[in-house]
Tab-separated table of C-alpha atoms in Angstrom:
chain	number	residue	atom	x	y	z
A	141	MET	CA	28.108	7.043	-17.705
A	142	ASP	CA	29.188	5.250	-14.534
A	143	TRP	CA	29.386	8.584	-12.719
A	144	VAL	CA	25.891	9.580	-13.899
A	145	LYS	CA	24.461	6.286	-12.624
A	146	LEU	CA	25.808	7.125	-9.162
A	147	ASP	CA	24.726	10.743	-9.324
A	148	VAL	CA	21.084	10.369	-10.355
A	149	ASP	CA	18.011	9.159	-8.457
A	150	THR	CA	15.104	8.218	-10.716
A	151	PRO	CA	11.499	8.767	-9.524
A	152	LYS	CA	11.027	5.244	-8.099
A	153	GLN	CA	14.439	5.348	-6.421
A	154	ASN	CA	13.687	8.737	-4.910
A	155	SER	CA	11.268	8.225	-2.029
A	156	GLY	CA	10.982	11.948	-1.373
A	157	SER	CA	9.387	14.278	-3.892
A	158	GLY	CA	9.156	11.688	-6.663
A	159	ASP	CA	11.017	13.994	-9.045
A	160	LEU	CA	14.229	13.064	-10.785
A	161	GLU	CA	17.207	14.289	-8.761
A	162	PHE	CA	20.887	14.846	-9.493
A	163	SER	CA	22.591	14.728	-6.112
A	164	SER	CA	25.766	16.304	-4.777
A	165	ILE	CA	28.012	14.596	-2.236
A	166	PRO	CA	31.387	16.395	-2.139
A	167	GLY	CA	34.330	14.030	-2.232
A	168	TYR	CA	32.209	11.112	-3.427
A	169	LEU	CA	30.109	12.040	-6.460
A	170	GLY	CA	31.861	15.227	-7.474
A	171	PRO	CA	32.228	17.856	-8.466
A	172	LEU	CA	33.902	16.866	-11.698
A	173	CYS	CA	36.717	18.930	-13.167
A	174	HIS	CA	34.594	19.644	-16.248
A	175	LYS	CA	30.830	19.608	-16.633
A	176	ILE	CA	29.329	16.937	-18.852
A	177	THR	CA	26.198	17.128	-20.987
A	178	VAL	CA	23.340	14.939	-19.791
A	179	GLN	CA	20.023	14.447	-21.590
A	180	VAL	CA	16.929	13.612	-19.523
A	181	GLU	CA	14.086	12.512	-21.798
A	182	PHE	CA	10.545	11.399	-21.041
A	183	TRP	CA	8.732	9.164	-23.532
A	184	LYS	CA	5.044	8.280	-23.810
A	185	LEU	CA	4.296	4.674	-24.762
A	186	VAL	CA	0.782	3.898	-26.028
A	187	TYR	CA	0.020	0.176	-26.032
A	188	GLY	CA	-2.488	-1.824	-28.050
A	189	VAL	CA	-3.219	-5.544	-28.271
A	190	ALA	CA	-1.440	-7.110	-31.250
A	191	ASP	CA	-4.137	-7.679	-33.891
A	192	GLY	CA	-3.857	-10.799	-36.047
A	193	ASP	CA	-0.812	-12.720	-37.221
A	194	ASP	CA	0.606	-10.091	-39.589
A	195	GLY	CA	3.584	-7.936	-38.709
A	196	GLU	CA	6.981	-8.549	-37.184
A	197	SER	CA	8.029	-11.361	-34.854
A	198	LEU	CA	9.918	-10.885	-31.606
A	199	SER	CA	13.621	-11.639	-31.335
A	200	ASP	CA	12.816	-15.177	-30.156
A	201	GLY	CA	10.509	-15.790	-33.144
A	202	SER	CA	7.252	-15.605	-31.169
A	203	ARG	CA	4.348	-13.227	-31.707
A	204	PRO	CA	4.124	-10.082	-29.506
A	205	ASP	CA	1.128	-9.727	-27.192
A	206	TYR	CA	1.127	-5.949	-27.668
A	207	TYR	CA	2.329	-3.212	-29.958
A	208	PHE	CA	3.418	0.165	-28.616
A	209	ASP	CA	3.899	3.601	-30.110
A	210	ILE	CA	6.643	5.754	-28.549
A	211	ARG	CA	6.877	9.553	-28.633
A	212	ARG	CA	9.053	12.043	-26.746
A	213	VAL	CA	7.082	14.226	-24.308
A	214	LYS	CA	9.825	16.241	-22.613
A	215	ARG	CA	13.584	16.726	-22.883
A	216	VAL	CA	15.861	18.532	-20.420
A	217	GLU	CA	19.553	19.110	-21.137
A	218	LEU	CA	21.865	19.531	-18.152
A	219	ARG	CA	25.483	20.556	-17.752
A	220	ALA	CA	26.193	18.421	-14.719
A	221	ASP	CA	29.205	18.188	-12.398
A	222	ALA	CA	27.508	17.492	-9.004
A	223	ALA	CA	28.502	20.910	-7.671
A	224	SER	CA	24.863	21.459	-6.727
A	225	GLU	CA	21.713	19.400	-6.387
A	226	ARG	CA	19.294	19.548	-9.316
A	227	LYS	CA	15.657	18.456	-9.547
A	228	ILE	CA	13.628	17.800	-12.676
A	229	ALA	CA	9.843	17.714	-12.414
A	230	LEU	CA	8.033	14.835	-14.082
A	231	PRO	CA	5.500	15.578	-16.863
A	232	LYS	CA	2.291	15.621	-14.827
A	233	SER	CA	0.027	14.211	-17.524
A	234	LEU	CA	2.381	11.316	-18.204
A	235	TYR	CA	2.637	10.303	-14.524
A	236	ALA	CA	-0.923	11.147	-13.452
A	237	ASP	CA	-2.818	8.688	-11.247
A	238	ASP	CA	-5.705	8.659	-13.731
A	239	ARG	CA	-3.452	7.911	-16.713
A	240	SER	CA	-5.041	5.702	-19.362
A	241	PRO	CA	-4.492	1.955	-18.741
A	242	CYS	CA	-3.018	1.851	-22.261
A	243	VAL	CA	-0.267	4.404	-21.521
A	244	GLY	CA	3.188	3.780	-20.134
A	245	ALA	CA	6.116	6.119	-19.487
A	246	LEU	CA	9.815	5.670	-20.170
A	247	LEU	CA	12.513	7.883	-18.660
A	248	THR	CA	15.958	7.823	-20.265
A	249	ILE	CA	19.185	9.457	-19.079
A	250	THR	CA	21.866	9.773	-21.732
A	251	VAL	CA	25.337	11.270	-21.780
A	252	GLY	CA	25.881	13.473	-24.827
A	253	LYS	CA	23.280	14.097	-27.520
A	254	PRO	CA	19.540	13.324	-27.362
A	255	LEU	CA	18.470	9.826	-28.312
A	256	LYS	CA	17.667	9.087	-31.940
A	257	SER	CA	14.785	6.861	-33.008
A	258	LYS	CA	17.171	4.116	-34.117
A	259	GLU	CA	18.510	3.914	-30.526
A	260	LEU	CA	15.102	3.433	-28.890
A	261	PRO	CA	13.905	-0.028	-27.825
A	262	LYS	CA	12.226	-2.243	-30.383
A	263	GLU	CA	10.833	-4.642	-27.761
A	264	VAL	CA	9.672	-3.904	-24.201
A	265	GLU	CA	8.783	-6.530	-21.608
A	266	VAL	CA	5.385	-6.106	-19.962
A	267	GLY	CA	4.599	-7.705	-16.600
A	268	GLY	CA	7.973	-9.418	-16.385
A	269	THR	CA	10.673	-9.755	-13.760
A	270	GLN	CA	11.511	-6.467	-12.063
A	271	ASP	CA	14.523	-5.494	-10.004
A	272	ILE	CA	14.824	-4.114	-6.478
A	273	TRP	CA	13.760	-0.669	-7.688
A	274	ASP	CA	10.600	-2.089	-9.317
A	275	ARG	CA	11.891	-1.305	-12.794
A	276	GLY	CA	10.744	-3.189	-15.891
A	277	THR	CA	13.221	-4.562	-18.412
A	278	VAL	CA	13.993	-2.493	-21.521
A	279	GLU	CA	16.522	-3.450	-24.203
A	280	PHE	CA	17.821	-0.327	-25.952
A	281	ARG	CA	19.561	-0.329	-29.320
A	282	SER	CA	22.303	1.904	-27.956
A	283	GLU	CA	25.170	1.767	-25.480
A	284	ARG	CA	24.699	5.432	-24.510
A	285	ILE	CA	21.972	4.895	-21.894
A	286	ALA	CA	23.357	5.759	-18.458
A	287	ASP	CA	20.084	4.969	-16.686
A	288	TYR	CA	16.384	4.475	-17.410
A	289	GLU	CA	13.085	3.764	-15.704
A	290	LEU	CA	9.946	2.203	-17.161
A	291	SER	CA	6.445	2.846	-15.842
A	292	GLU	CA	4.299	0.124	-17.390
A	293	PRO	CA	0.683	0.505	-18.562
A	294	SER	CA	-1.736	-0.701	-15.917
A	295	ALA	CA	-3.897	-2.863	-18.222
A	296	PRO	CA	-2.702	-3.091	-21.839
A	297	GLN	CA	-4.903	-6.181	-22.343
A	298	VAL	CA	-8.042	-3.987	-22.529
A	299	CYS	CA	-6.644	-1.764	-25.277
A	300	SER	CA	-7.643	-1.821	-28.916
A	301	PRO	CA	-4.897	-2.070	-31.573
A	302	ASP	CA	-4.875	1.745	-31.753
A	303	GLY	CA	-4.312	2.128	-27.985
A	304	ARG	CA	-7.810	2.940	-26.695
A	305	PRO	CA	-9.338	1.169	-23.662
A	306	THR	CA	-12.334	-0.958	-24.662
A	307	ALA	CA	-13.290	-2.658	-21.375
A	308	ASP	CA	-12.946	-2.579	-17.608
A	309	PRO	CA	-9.461	-3.945	-16.744
A	310	ALA	CA	-11.010	-6.048	-13.952
A	311	ASP	CA	-13.024	-8.002	-16.546
A	312	VAL	CA	-10.161	-8.824	-18.938
A	313	PRO	CA	-7.128	-10.818	-17.734
A	314	PRO	CA	-3.806	-10.296	-19.499
A	315	PRO	CA	-3.063	-12.853	-22.254
A	316	SER	CA	-0.227	-14.352	-20.227
A	317	ALA	CA	-2.181	-14.661	-16.971
A	318	GLU	CA	-2.207	-18.040	-15.251
A	319	PRO	CA	-4.387	-19.414	-12.399
A	320	THR	CA	-2.950	-18.702	-8.976
A	321	ASP	CA	-3.440	-20.188	-5.526
A	322	LEU	CA	-2.797	-18.874	-2.031
A	323	TYR	CA	0.896	-19.763	-2.330
A	324	PRO	CA	1.932	-19.066	-5.941
A	325	THR	CA	5.383	-20.216	-6.928
A	326	ASP	CA	5.445	-18.884	-10.499
A	327	LEU	CA	5.699	-15.301	-11.685
A	328	TYR	CA	2.220	-13.835	-12.140
A	329	PRO	CA	1.510	-12.654	-14.698
A	330	SER	CA	4.183	-14.360	-16.756
A	331	PRO	CA	6.242	-12.043	-18.980
A	332	SER	CA	4.754	-10.792	-22.230
A	333	TYR	CA	6.262	-8.513	-24.823
A	334	SER	CA	5.345	-5.520	-26.921
A	335	TRP	CA	6.757	-4.389	-30.271
A	336	ASP	CA	7.385	-0.819	-31.436
A	337	LEU	CA	4.899	0.078	-34.197
A	338	ASP	CA	7.335	2.683	-35.489
A	339	ASP	CA	9.534	-0.124	-36.780
A	340	ILE	CA	6.585	-1.608	-38.684
A	341	LEU	CA	4.486	1.288	-39.986
A	342	ARG	CA	6.658	4.397	-40.157
A	343	SER	CA	10.112	5.460	-41.232
A	344	PRO	CA	12.433	6.303	-38.322
A	345	THR	CA	12.743	9.987	-37.441
A	346	PRO	CA	16.116	11.626	-36.684
């Protein structure tokens, strides 16, 4: 897993084509003596505003601002050893500029077998602190994730509980939004959280 983290450039890290790239730097990243199996999976997250007080609570006991539904869109299996550079194209519809404001994308890179539903995140932060690569925080229920990248929905606050936009995002502030001035000192918007509907409404799939 540590080797894969060094070897891969996710779309936001890669300032070139925007694709996902497995690099090759002889003497530094590889090649390895034996190829390893790497799963690259793209997931579609459809967000809706949490409706009412029913349902599950977040890990801190509070109510989620949003629910999300997660489904796999694309999976690519690689036998990687860094002997050559590899590129994986992103699913165009999932990363389109005109993507619905209720839709997010999650890229996962796993060593070994594909991810199972019980390993996927139950909670995902929305609008929270992001790192140097502009990557949102995701807590997986698995230790097998070598790397990941979250592309958040642009305006989940305008989405109905079933994930359909109902208003112009410019007219509806997020539930966690706070007034700002010319020199804001607090994070804006403050972090909010979403909860996986699959854990509430459906039985997990293999």
